Amino acid sequence: MRRVVVTGLGALSSYGQGVDTLWSNLLQNNSVLEPIPGHWDDYANYRSRVISPLPDFDYLASGFKRYELRSYDRVAMNAIVAAREAIEHAGFNLSLTRPKINGFSIDGQDPTRAGVYFGTGVGGVNSFIDNILHHYCYEPIKSIATHYGADEQYQNLHADLNRMVHPKRVDHFAVPRFMPNAPAAAVGIKMGTQGPAQNFSLACASGTAAIGRGYQDVRSGSVDLAITGGVEFLRDPAGSMFRGFDLAGTLMSGDDLPMDALNRPFDRKRSGFLFSEGGAASLILEEYEHAVARGAPIIPEICAYAETFDAHSIMSIEESGSQIRRLIQCVTADAGLSPADIDYVNAHGTGTTLNDEIESAAIESTFGNNVLVNSTKALLGHTIGASGAFEALVSVLSIAHQTTHCCRNLDEPIRDLNFVRTQDNHTIETAYSQSFAFGGHNCALLFARS
């Protein structure tokens, strides 16, 4: 089997654009939070009251054309932004070879030997919601407003109609904007790759699965270059996606702690995860000799990938943790290592009561109590389909810089593990990152210092 290395990274997060921005904020223990929009209370009562927003991004200033903004949902454009940063970080030059579609080619790269592997939990759900709202609301509201006019007797009706936020026109690109494969397709179109262009939708494990499948294709010889990552964009005008998670009881809440103390994975006072509007993270994977031949910056090596499945529940983690332990054994065995050889674990670490308990028990029983453990969700919140890609990226950076970020708000750990609670330097030769998902999907990656 061929060796596979990571040569480039890209990110668009709640902190803003760029890997450097992401990494510096993580090391400073920063988190971006704000109360849910006030108008959401017009539609429902919420148990959780906090989100981690994704900042608005100037796509036109970044080189997108107006017709691309019409063609793509923000989930696809965010994937392109992260992928482009990763490609350029890997030392590739991009040439505008198809100006009619604002499309590039990767200089010196055979396009048939390059693939795209991106994960997303729900794809262009923002466009889907907009389309549904227009379809259901526009004509009935117009008809009611016309019929009753400005009659004062119907003031309450008019007030209710004004709360029914909806687009004023139908989007002719609705289907390609919300189809789940759009992010992978958009990256492939923009970058001119002609190898596989695959989307992976495994809920919260989507990004990890995408990177893992890209790794497998490079290792097997199907491609020499894999543009991998995960992306999500969960903003909607009425908070319906947020409400779905809130009703499931998975989001953080509580009146006894300040807003910035509610997100606390692996802590005894945890109450759920911080809902993030999303983001995008991208990793460039290359066959080792391919990377060396062009003088690429080799960050770490990616050594193994594995998946297991709980076969238990569409929403709840299997309580014995047997498939998590098997996942750890599969990944380390594939790399020719044992769990004792792993220096650092980037845990799934959602902050939900059951998940953290089961995951921490599995880590303790397989890795022991000395391995470094943290949760990137303690700072970023849960970016759903992008989360595994962010956590893989953090694992790579932790090896590269021989340090990693803290577990924010971890005051009373639920288990005697070596949680990262202070900013410090560490010896990190190997890093393991795992993701679990609604449905019972478990995926993990293993990286090693090259």
Short mmCIF file of C-alpha atoms in Angstrom, two decimals:
data_model
loop_
_atom_site.label_atom_id
_atom_site.label_comp_id
_atom_site.label_asym_id
_atom_site.label_seq_id
_atom_site.Cartn_x
_atom_site.Cartn_y
_atom_site.Cartn_z
CA MET A 1 0.00 0.00 0.00
CA ARG A 2 1.14 3.54 -0.74
CA ARG A 3 1.91 6.10 1.97
CA VAL A 4 -0.44 9.08 2.28
CA VAL A 5 0.50 12.49 3.66
CA VAL A 6 -1.34 15.72 4.48
CA THR A 7 0.10 18.68 2.58
CA GLY A 8 -2.51 21.44 2.85
CA LEU A 9 -5.20 22.78 5.17
CA GLY A 10 -8.10 25.22 4.79
CA ALA A 11 -10.87 26.45 7.07
CA LEU A 12 -13.83 28.77 7.37
CA SER A 13 -15.11 28.83 10.95
CA SER A 14 -17.02 30.90 13.49
CA TYR A 15 -13.76 32.80 14.04
CA GLY A 16 -13.59 33.82 10.37
CA GLN A 17 -11.64 32.68 7.33
CA GLY A 18 -8.35 30.83 7.45
CA VAL A 19 -6.51 28.09 9.30
CA ASP A 20 -4.26 30.56 11.14
CA THR A 21 -7.32 32.41 12.46
CA LEU A 22 -8.87 29.13 13.59
CA TRP A 23 -5.73 27.82 15.29
CA SER A 24 -4.83 31.04 17.12
CA ASN A 25 -8.35 31.36 18.53
CA LEU A 26 -8.40 27.74 19.65
CA LEU A 27 -5.09 28.14 21.46
CA GLN A 28 -6.42 31.30 23.13
CA ASN A 29 -9.41 29.30 24.41
CA ASN A 30 -11.86 31.56 22.57
CA SER A 31 -15.42 30.64 21.70
CA VAL A 32 -17.97 32.57 19.63
CA LEU A 33 -21.45 32.65 21.16
CA GLU A 34 -24.56 34.80 21.02
CA PRO A 35 -28.21 34.53 22.10
CA ILE A 36 -30.60 33.05 19.55
CA PRO A 37 -32.28 35.70 17.34
CA GLY A 38 -35.17 37.37 19.15
CA HIS A 39 -37.68 36.76 16.35
CA TRP A 40 -37.26 32.99 16.75
CA ASP A 41 -39.48 33.31 19.82
CA ASP A 42 -42.34 34.10 17.44
CA TYR A 43 -42.29 30.48 16.34
CA ALA A 44 -41.51 28.35 19.39
CA ASN A 45 -40.33 28.15 22.98
CA TYR A 46 -36.75 26.94 23.23
CA ARG A 47 -34.96 25.07 25.98
CA SER A 48 -31.56 26.20 24.65
CA ARG A 49 -30.97 29.91 24.06
CA VAL A 50 -27.45 30.12 22.60
CA ILE A 51 -25.83 29.56 19.19
CA SER A 52 -22.37 29.90 17.68
CA PRO A 53 -22.92 32.02 14.54
CA LEU A 54 -20.94 31.79 11.33
CA PRO A 55 -19.84 35.26 10.18
CA ASP A 56 -20.99 36.59 6.83
CA PHE A 57 -18.39 36.18 4.11
CA ASP A 58 -17.77 38.47 1.13
CA TYR A 59 -17.82 35.92 -1.69
CA LEU A 60 -17.58 38.53 -4.44
CA ALA A 61 -14.39 39.97 -2.92
CA SER A 62 -13.02 36.43 -2.81
CA GLY A 63 -13.43 35.99 -6.58
CA PHE A 64 -16.88 34.46 -6.94
CA LYS A 65 -19.10 35.78 -9.72
CA ARG A 66 -22.69 36.87 -9.13
CA TYR A 67 -24.05 33.94 -11.14
CA GLU A 68 -22.19 31.57 -8.81
CA LEU A 69 -23.95 33.14 -5.83
CA ARG A 70 -27.23 32.36 -7.58
CA SER A 71 -26.18 28.82 -8.49
CA TYR A 72 -24.78 27.66 -5.15
CA ASP A 73 -26.00 27.54 -1.57
CA ARG A 74 -23.53 28.91 0.96
CA VAL A 75 -22.69 25.36 2.00
CA ALA A 76 -21.12 24.74 -1.43
CA MET A 77 -19.37 28.11 -1.57
CA ASN A 78 -17.92 27.59 1.91
CA ALA A 79 -16.56 24.22 0.78
CA ILE A 80 -14.88 25.96 -2.17
CA VAL A 81 -13.36 28.64 0.09
CA ALA A 82 -11.83 26.06 2.44
CA ALA A 83 -10.68 23.78 -0.39
CA ARG A 84 -8.99 26.64 -2.24
CA GLU A 85 -7.06 27.67 0.87
CA ALA A 86 -5.97 24.06 1.39
CA ILE A 87 -4.85 23.65 -2.23
CA GLU A 88 -2.80 26.84 -2.14
CA HIS A 89 -1.42 25.95 1.30
CA ALA A 90 -0.23 22.68 -0.23
CA GLY A 91 1.92 24.68 -2.65
CA PHE A 92 -0.20 24.32 -5.77
CA ASN A 93 -0.86 27.19 -8.16
CA LEU A 94 -4.34 27.62 -9.59
CA SER A 95 -4.80 28.91 -13.14
CA LEU A 96 -8.06 30.34 -14.48
CA THR A 97 -8.36 28.04 -17.50
CA ARG A 98 -12.15 28.11 -17.94
CA PRO A 99 -13.14 31.77 -17.56
CA LYS A 100 -16.64 31.16 -18.89
CA ILE A 101 -17.49 29.27 -15.69
CA ASN A 102 -14.87 30.97 -13.49
CA GLY A 103 -13.13 27.59 -13.28
CA PHE A 104 -9.54 26.76 -12.40
CA SER A 105 -7.01 24.02 -13.05
CA ILE A 106 -4.36 22.86 -10.59
CA ASP A 107 -1.02 23.54 -12.27
CA GLY A 108 1.07 20.42 -12.86
CA GLN A 109 -1.64 18.04 -11.68
CA ASP A 110 -3.25 15.43 -13.93
CA PRO A 111 -6.97 16.18 -13.34
CA THR A 112 -7.92 12.53 -13.83
CA ARG A 113 -5.67 11.60 -10.88
CA ALA A 114 -7.26 14.10 -8.49
CA GLY A 115 -10.49 13.49 -6.58
CA VAL A 116 -12.85 15.39 -4.30
CA TYR A 117 -14.24 13.85 -1.12
CA PHE A 118 -16.50 16.09 0.97
CA GLY A 119 -18.93 15.36 3.76
CA THR A 120 -22.06 17.22 4.83
CA GLY A 121 -24.85 16.25 7.18
CA VAL A 122 -27.71 17.99 5.39
CA GLY A 123 -26.27 19.87 2.39
CA GLY A 124 -28.02 23.04 1.24
CA VAL A 125 -30.78 22.96 3.83
CA ASN A 126 -30.92 26.77 3.87
CA SER A 127 -31.97 26.77 0.21
CA PHE A 128 -34.40 23.91 0.82
CA ILE A 129 -36.11 25.80 3.65
CA ASP A 130 -36.32 28.99 1.58
CA ASN A 131 -37.89 27.10 -1.32
CA ILE A 132 -40.45 25.38 0.90
CA LEU A 133 -41.36 28.64 2.65
CA HIS A 134 -41.95 30.38 -0.67
CA HIS A 135 -43.94 27.44 -2.02
CA TYR A 136 -46.25 27.24 1.00
CA CYS A 137 -46.48 30.88 2.06
CA TYR A 138 -46.19 33.32 -0.83
CA GLU A 139 -49.49 32.87 -2.67
CA PRO A 140 -51.71 32.26 0.42
CA ILE A 141 -50.28 35.31 2.22
CA LYS A 142 -50.69 37.49 -0.87
CA SER A 143 -54.28 36.30 -1.25
CA ILE A 144 -55.18 36.95 2.41
CA ALA A 145 -53.52 40.36 2.42
CA THR A 146 -55.37 41.34 -0.76
CA HIS A 147 -58.72 40.13 0.55
CA TYR A 148 -58.59 41.90 3.93
CA GLY A 149 -56.58 44.94 2.86
CA ALA A 150 -55.82 47.34 5.73
CA ASP A 151 -58.99 46.64 7.68
CA GLU A 152 -58.26 47.48 11.32
CA GLN A 153 -60.46 44.59 12.40
CA TYR A 154 -57.78 42.23 11.11
CA GLN A 155 -54.71 43.85 12.69
CA ASN A 156 -53.81 40.66 14.55
CA LEU A 157 -54.06 38.68 11.34
CA HIS A 158 -51.71 41.11 9.59
CA ALA A 159 -49.27 40.87 12.51
CA ASP A 160 -49.26 37.08 12.18
CA LEU A 161 -48.74 37.29 8.43
CA ASN A 162 -45.73 39.56 8.93
CA ARG A 163 -44.13 36.88 11.10
CA MET A 164 -44.27 34.37 8.26
CA VAL A 165 -40.85 35.15 6.81
CA HIS A 166 -40.41 33.81 3.28
CA PRO A 167 -38.59 34.65 0.03
CA LYS A 168 -40.55 36.78 -2.41
CA ARG A 169 -39.53 34.78 -5.47
CA VAL A 170 -38.98 31.14 -6.37
CA ASP A 171 -35.36 30.06 -6.82
CA HIS A 172 -34.85 28.39 -10.20
CA PHE A 173 -31.64 26.83 -8.87
CA ALA A 174 -33.39 25.38 -5.81
CA VAL A 175 -32.67 21.72 -6.61
CA PRO A 176 -28.92 22.02 -7.39
CA ARG A 177 -28.55 24.37 -4.43
CA PHE A 178 -29.93 21.93 -1.86
CA MET A 179 -28.89 18.55 -3.29
CA PRO A 180 -26.47 16.87 -0.83
CA ASN A 181 -23.77 16.21 -3.44
CA ALA A 182 -23.51 19.92 -4.33
CA PRO A 183 -20.44 20.68 -2.13
CA ALA A 184 -18.30 17.92 -3.67
CA ALA A 185 -19.54 18.77 -7.16
CA ALA A 186 -18.92 22.50 -6.66
CA VAL A 187 -15.33 21.94 -5.50
CA GLY A 188 -14.65 19.60 -8.43
CA ILE A 189 -16.13 22.05 -10.94
CA LYS A 190 -14.23 25.01 -9.50
CA MET A 191 -10.88 23.18 -9.30
CA GLY A 192 -11.18 21.18 -12.54
CA THR A 193 -10.64 17.73 -11.04
CA GLN A 194 -11.85 14.74 -13.05
CA GLY A 195 -11.26 11.83 -10.69
CA PRO A 196 -13.97 10.75 -8.23
CA ALA A 197 -16.12 13.57 -6.82
CA GLN A 198 -17.95 12.03 -3.90
CA ASN A 199 -20.18 13.29 -1.13
CA PHE A 200 -20.55 11.53 2.21
CA SER A 201 -23.57 12.09 4.42
CA LEU A 202 -23.18 10.32 7.75
CA ALA A 203 -24.59 13.07 9.97
CA CYS A 204 -21.92 14.14 12.49
CA ALA A 205 -19.35 11.68 11.08
CA SER A 206 -19.61 12.98 7.49
CA GLY A 207 -16.34 14.94 7.42
CA THR A 208 -14.36 12.11 9.01
CA ALA A 209 -15.78 9.61 6.52
CA ALA A 210 -14.95 11.86 3.57
CA ILE A 211 -11.32 12.25 4.66
CA GLY A 212 -11.10 8.52 5.33
CA ARG A 213 -12.44 7.54 1.91
CA GLY A 214 -10.11 10.01 0.22
CA TYR A 215 -7.23 8.46 2.15
CA GLN A 216 -8.26 4.98 1.02
CA ASP A 217 -8.37 6.02 -2.64
CA VAL A 218 -4.91 7.60 -2.47
CA ARG A 219 -3.50 4.60 -0.63
CA SER A 220 -4.98 2.12 -3.12
CA GLY A 221 -3.69 4.05 -6.15
CA SER A 222 -7.05 5.23 -7.50
CA VAL A 223 -5.87 8.85 -7.24
CA ASP A 224 -2.66 10.68 -6.32
CA LEU A 225 -4.36 13.75 -4.83
CA ALA A 226 -7.51 13.97 -2.72
CA ILE A 227 -9.24 17.23 -1.83
CA THR A 228 -11.11 16.22 1.32
CA GLY A 229 -13.16 17.87 4.02
CA GLY A 230 -16.47 18.56 5.66
CA VAL A 231 -18.92 21.44 5.44
CA GLU A 232 -22.21 22.56 6.95
CA PHE A 233 -24.37 25.70 6.87
CA LEU A 234 -27.38 25.53 9.18
CA ARG A 235 -28.74 29.08 9.23
CA ASP A 236 -32.45 29.47 8.55
CA PRO A 237 -34.81 32.40 9.14
CA ALA A 238 -37.06 30.76 11.72
CA GLY A 239 -34.62 28.51 13.60
CA SER A 240 -36.25 25.27 12.49
CA MET A 241 -33.00 23.27 12.37
CA PHE A 242 -32.06 24.56 15.81
CA ARG A 243 -35.51 23.63 17.09
CA GLY A 244 -35.14 20.05 15.87
CA PHE A 245 -32.02 19.54 17.97
CA ASP A 246 -33.58 21.46 20.87
CA LEU A 247 -36.66 19.22 20.91
CA ALA A 248 -34.37 16.18 20.91
CA GLY A 249 -32.81 17.48 24.14
CA THR A 250 -29.30 17.51 22.70
CA LEU A 251 -28.48 21.23 23.09
CA MET A 252 -26.87 22.90 26.09
CA SER A 253 -29.15 24.82 28.44
CA GLY A 254 -29.49 26.10 31.99
CA ASP A 255 -30.10 29.21 34.05
CA ASP A 256 -27.49 28.48 36.72
CA LEU A 257 -24.46 29.24 34.51
CA PRO A 258 -23.48 32.23 32.35
CA MET A 259 -23.82 31.80 28.58
CA ASP A 260 -20.09 31.25 28.01
CA ALA A 261 -19.96 28.50 30.64
CA LEU A 262 -22.76 26.29 29.30
CA ASN A 263 -20.67 24.39 26.74
CA ARG A 264 -18.62 21.95 28.81
CA PRO A 265 -17.84 18.53 27.28
CA PHE A 266 -16.74 15.85 29.75
CA ASP A 267 -17.69 18.02 32.73
CA ARG A 268 -20.15 16.90 35.40
CA LYS A 269 -22.32 19.97 34.75
CA ARG A 270 -22.61 19.39 31.00
CA SER A 271 -26.11 19.69 29.54
CA GLY A 272 -25.70 19.27 25.76
CA PHE A 273 -23.81 20.69 22.81
CA LEU A 274 -23.40 24.22 21.50
CA PHE A 275 -25.27 24.53 18.19
CA SER A 276 -23.00 26.00 15.51
CA GLU A 277 -24.25 27.41 12.23
CA GLY A 278 -21.49 25.38 10.58
CA GLY A 279 -18.28 26.03 8.72
CA ALA A 280 -15.88 24.19 6.43
CA ALA A 281 -12.55 22.44 6.88
CA SER A 282 -10.43 20.91 4.13
CA LEU A 283 -7.35 18.66 4.07
CA ILE A 284 -5.24 17.91 0.99
CA LEU A 285 -4.05 14.30 0.94
CA GLU A 286 -1.30 13.12 -1.40
CA GLU A 287 0.63 9.99 -2.17
CA TYR A 288 4.01 10.43 -0.46
CA GLU A 289 6.23 10.21 -3.57
CA HIS A 290 3.88 12.52 -5.47
CA ALA A 291 4.25 15.11 -2.70
CA VAL A 292 8.03 14.73 -2.43
CA ALA A 293 8.50 15.03 -6.20
CA ARG A 294 6.97 18.49 -6.24
CA GLY A 295 8.60 19.65 -3.00
CA ALA A 296 5.33 19.85 -1.10
CA PRO A 297 5.18 20.81 2.59
CA ILE A 298 4.46 17.51 4.34
CA ILE A 299 2.61 18.16 7.59
CA PRO A 300 1.91 14.69 9.06
CA GLU A 301 1.20 11.29 7.58
CA ILE A 302 -2.28 9.81 7.66
CA CYS A 303 -1.88 6.19 8.70
CA ALA A 304 -5.29 4.60 9.05
CA TYR A 305 -9.05 4.94 8.80
CA ALA A 306 -11.87 2.70 10.01
CA GLU A 307 -15.64 2.62 10.44
CA THR A 308 -17.96 0.63 12.69
CA PHE A 309 -21.72 0.69 13.11
CA ASP A 310 -23.78 0.34 16.30
CA ALA A 311 -26.93 -1.25 14.76
CA HIS A 312 -28.76 0.06 17.81
CA SER A 313 -30.76 3.32 17.46
CA ILE A 314 -31.40 6.10 14.95
CA MET A 315 -30.58 8.72 17.62
CA SER A 316 -28.95 7.22 20.68
CA ILE A 317 -25.42 5.89 21.13
CA GLU A 318 -25.13 2.20 22.04
CA GLU A 319 -24.51 2.15 25.79
CA SER A 320 -21.89 -0.60 26.05
CA GLY A 321 -19.50 1.33 23.78
CA SER A 322 -18.42 -1.95 22.17
CA GLN A 323 -18.27 -0.53 18.64
CA ILE A 324 -16.24 2.47 19.81
CA ARG A 325 -13.69 0.15 21.37
CA ARG A 326 -13.66 -1.97 18.21
CA LEU A 327 -13.17 1.19 16.15
CA ILE A 328 -10.08 2.09 18.17
CA GLN A 329 -8.68 -1.42 17.78
CA CYS A 330 -9.35 -1.43 14.01
CA VAL A 331 -7.65 1.91 13.40
CA THR A 332 -4.56 1.21 15.48
CA ALA A 333 -4.19 -2.31 14.05
CA ASP A 334 -4.46 -0.96 10.49
CA ALA A 335 -1.55 1.36 11.27
CA GLY A 336 0.49 -1.47 12.82
CA LEU A 337 0.23 0.14 16.25
CA SER A 338 -1.46 -0.53 19.57
CA PRO A 339 -3.61 1.91 21.57
CA ALA A 340 -0.63 2.38 23.90
CA ASP A 341 1.27 4.01 21.01
CA ILE A 342 -1.22 6.89 20.68
CA ASP A 343 -0.24 10.23 22.22
CA TYR A 344 -3.37 12.30 21.67
CA VAL A 345 -7.09 11.69 21.22
CA ASN A 346 -9.34 14.35 19.70
CA ALA A 347 -12.61 13.05 21.08
CA HIS A 348 -16.09 13.38 19.63
CA GLY A 349 -16.86 15.16 22.92
CA THR A 350 -20.28 16.66 22.30
CA GLY A 351 -21.17 17.59 25.86
CA THR A 352 -24.31 15.46 25.91
CA THR A 353 -24.81 13.41 29.05
CA LEU A 354 -24.83 9.91 27.58
CA ASN A 355 -22.30 10.38 24.76
CA ASP A 356 -19.55 11.80 26.95
CA GLU A 357 -20.01 9.09 29.57
CA ILE A 358 -19.79 6.24 27.06
CA GLU A 359 -16.98 7.77 25.01
CA SER A 360 -14.81 8.55 28.04
CA ALA A 361 -15.28 5.00 29.35
CA ALA A 362 -14.22 3.58 25.97
CA ILE A 363 -11.15 5.84 25.88
CA GLU A 364 -10.14 4.80 29.39
CA SER A 365 -10.60 1.09 28.75
CA THR A 366 -8.57 1.09 25.50
CA PHE A 367 -6.05 3.94 25.70
CA GLY A 368 -5.69 4.14 29.48
CA ASN A 369 -5.37 7.28 31.57
CA ASN A 370 -2.20 8.85 30.17
CA VAL A 371 -3.17 9.72 26.60
CA LEU A 372 -3.95 13.42 26.02
CA VAL A 373 -7.68 14.01 25.44
CA ASN A 374 -9.58 17.10 24.34
CA SER A 375 -12.77 18.11 22.54
CA THR A 376 -12.69 20.73 19.79
CA LYS A 377 -16.46 21.08 20.22
CA ALA A 378 -15.73 22.64 23.63
CA LEU A 379 -14.64 25.72 21.66
CA LEU A 380 -16.22 25.54 18.19
CA GLY A 381 -19.49 23.97 19.22
CA HIS A 382 -20.98 21.24 17.05
CA THR A 383 -20.64 21.95 13.33
CA ILE A 384 -22.44 18.66 12.51
CA GLY A 385 -21.16 17.37 9.12
CA ALA A 386 -18.08 19.60 9.28
CA SER A 387 -17.11 18.62 12.83
CA GLY A 388 -15.00 15.58 11.97
CA ALA A 389 -13.05 17.55 9.38
CA PHE A 390 -12.36 20.35 11.86
CA GLU A 391 -11.21 17.80 14.42
CA ALA A 392 -8.95 16.04 11.90
CA LEU A 393 -7.48 19.43 10.99
CA VAL A 394 -6.87 20.18 14.70
CA SER A 395 -5.20 16.78 15.11
CA VAL A 396 -2.87 17.60 12.21
CA LEU A 397 -2.03 21.03 13.64
CA SER A 398 -1.44 19.53 17.09
CA ILE A 399 1.22 17.23 15.62
CA ALA A 400 2.73 20.05 13.57
CA HIS A 401 2.99 22.46 16.52
CA GLN A 402 3.47 19.93 19.34
CA THR A 403 0.68 21.54 21.34
CA THR A 404 -3.10 21.52 21.38
CA HIS A 405 -6.03 23.48 22.72
CA CYS A 406 -7.71 23.14 26.10
CA CYS A 407 -11.04 21.62 27.02
CA ARG A 408 -12.92 24.83 27.79
CA ASN A 409 -15.04 24.88 30.98
CA LEU A 410 -13.77 21.49 32.13
CA ASP A 411 -13.89 22.10 35.90
CA GLU A 412 -15.10 18.73 37.17
CA PRO A 413 -14.05 15.92 34.77
CA ILE A 414 -16.39 12.94 34.67
CA ARG A 415 -13.47 10.52 34.48
CA ASP A 416 -9.82 10.40 35.51
CA LEU A 417 -8.41 10.96 32.02
CA ASN A 418 -5.51 13.16 30.95
CA PHE A 419 -7.72 15.97 29.66
CA VAL A 420 -5.95 19.03 28.23
CA ARG A 421 -6.87 21.71 30.77
CA THR A 422 -3.94 24.13 30.45
CA GLN A 423 -2.14 25.51 27.40
CA ASP A 424 1.21 23.72 27.23
CA ASN A 425 3.66 21.99 24.90
CA HIS A 426 3.31 18.24 24.47
CA THR A 427 5.08 15.43 22.67
CA ILE A 428 2.56 14.40 20.03
CA GLU A 429 3.87 11.83 17.55
CA THR A 430 0.49 10.21 16.91
CA ALA A 431 -3.04 11.64 16.97
CA TYR A 432 -6.35 9.80 16.84
CA SER A 433 -9.62 11.56 15.92
CA GLN A 434 -13.04 9.91 16.19
CA SER A 435 -16.60 10.87 15.28
CA PHE A 436 -19.98 9.33 16.08
CA ALA A 437 -23.28 10.10 14.38
CA PHE A 438 -27.04 9.79 14.66
CA GLY A 439 -27.85 6.45 13.09
CA GLY A 440 -24.96 4.67 14.79
CA HIS A 441 -22.06 5.51 12.44
CA ASN A 442 -18.59 5.56 14.02
CA CYS A 443 -15.51 6.73 12.07
CA ALA A 444 -11.92 7.41 13.06
CA LEU A 445 -8.62 8.61 11.57
CA LEU A 446 -5.04 8.18 12.73
CA PHE A 447 -2.24 10.64 11.98
CA ALA A 448 1.49 10.37 12.70
CA ARG A 449 4.41 12.76 12.59
CA SER A 450 6.20 12.27 9.29
#
